[in-house]
Amino acid sequence: MSVDTVSLTGWGRTAPTTALRFRPGSYEEAAATVRGCGPRGSIARGLGRAHGDSAQNAGGSVLDMTALDRLLAFDAGTGEVVCEAGVSLHRLLEVLLPLGWFLPVTPGSRYITVGGAIGSDVHGDNHRAAGSFSRHVVRFELLTADGGIRTVRPGTPLFDATTGGMGLTGVILSATLRFHPVATSLMSVDTERAADLDDLMTRLAMAGDRYRYASARVDLTSRGRATGRGVLTSGEHAPLDALPAHAQRRPLSFRTARQLPATPGPVPGLVSDLVPDLVPGLFPGGLLGRVSAAALAELRHRRAPRSRTGELRRISDFLHPLDAGPHWSPVLGRGGLVHYEFAVGHGQEETLHRIVRQLSRRRRAPFPGVLRRFGAGDPGWLSFPVPGWALSLDLPAALPGLARFLDGLDEEVAAAGGRVCLTNDSRIRPDVLAAMYPRLGDFRSLRAELDPDGAFRSDLSRRLSL
């Protein structure tokens, strides 16, 4: 087992802290690390794609689980796979997509581990149809604070506390997942432009009833009658007969998006919609000016098709836009990016409108927001999705007055009965959190019973008294 001291952040590169990192190569090594973690505790960490501080532990230890990455079993008849928690979703797709099986839920990046997907109870563009990741977990093995290993199944308090529990109930060692069958590795995608937020929400609601996947890019700089305008993309797994003849010879080939060279540059899907050779001059220190942000958003909106149907796209292009480029430094600036993601229920659409108007008045969001429609929530006590609407966006951390502005948004979201996503949070106040997550008391009680000495701790747990 390797050990080193490292400075860690979330993917947004904010709030760095230093911890002792252990990289166990076996369950026994992981258990030994937990038993000897010391007064600052320990927390499991995967590939570091969460924006927040849930996988950091200042002054304590962090278990890098990426060496525990074996696929242990696969049932070709049912689509069930058993794998270790350090396996990435990318690796699962490499192995199982060519066999005709696909992840039932995948977020915007496939470079996250199975343990991270369960601990965050991640969601994707198909939440209305498929729910969150935990809905497709048959069972998992959990290393608890006493060094024991428990088999945890749906319908139990420990399952509900762990799915979305940010690693604070124990270390997930392995899991059994249910995949769903597909005929090809391509997506059939429809695209349409919407004139304003009402138009966009109407189209997204209709798309959610007709397509498995649907989400919308929202222009957060537009004002007046165009406030909240955007581009909706909806998709289904393409059937075999939709593919051209040459592609039908290898219909399940796992095609990934073209990677950028290992030098800083714009991120396709987020920044490539801008004009690439304009980007360096328009991102001084990582910040876009108000005029530049609005001009680029206008260009991006006009370049999108008014209406296009049946476009064939690679799964990676459509579902994993965050993986197209590894380097964020040109747009992060000195302080990194703050990722803000919130959800409000049906009947609270005015809260969403009000927040979008506030963002558009600031005109400082360098990227479009992403709007999704959520279906029924899952039982995880700290799982993020609630039936209704979710908006995610990125803001440069160095923006003047950002903390005060986001605190105000938190209060509006909480007052509307909504919530902020903990996976990507590094700043919410604990008093607001209690109003957002009604099962928070149950989570704290189970934690106190299961881990009375605080073997599992993180920057997030200390900040929010979890």
mmCIF file of C-alpha atoms in Angstrom, residues 93 104 127 143 176 210 233 259 261 313 348 386 407 424:
data_model
loop_
_atom_site.group_PDB
_atom_site.id
_atom_site.type_symbol
_atom_site.label_atom_id
_atom_site.label_comp_id
_atom_site.label_asym_id
_atom_site.label_seq_id
_atom_site.Cartn_x
_atom_site.Cartn_y
_atom_site.Cartn_z
ATOM 1 C CA LEU A 93 -18.549 0.876 -20.578
ATOM 2 C CA PRO A 104 -28.809 2.751 -16.497
ATOM 3 C CA HIS A 127 -33.673 10.925 -14.133
ATOM 4 C CA LEU A 143 -16.460 -1.437 5.369
ATOM 5 C CA THR A 176 -23.604 -5.420 -7.735
ATOM 6 C CA ARG A 210 -41.139 11.130 -25.215
ATOM 7 C CA THR A 233 -31.217 18.174 -26.694
ATOM 8 C CA GLN A 259 -9.470 14.143 -26.446
ATOM 9 C CA PRO A 261 -3.931 17.652 -26.385
ATOM 10 C CA ARG A 313 -23.939 10.947 -32.068
ATOM 11 C CA GLN A 348 -42.074 26.384 -7.514
ATOM 12 C CA VAL A 386 -36.638 15.885 -5.885
ATOM 13 C CA ASP A 407 -25.980 32.541 0.189
ATOM 14 C CA ASN A 424 -20.677 19.620 -5.664
#
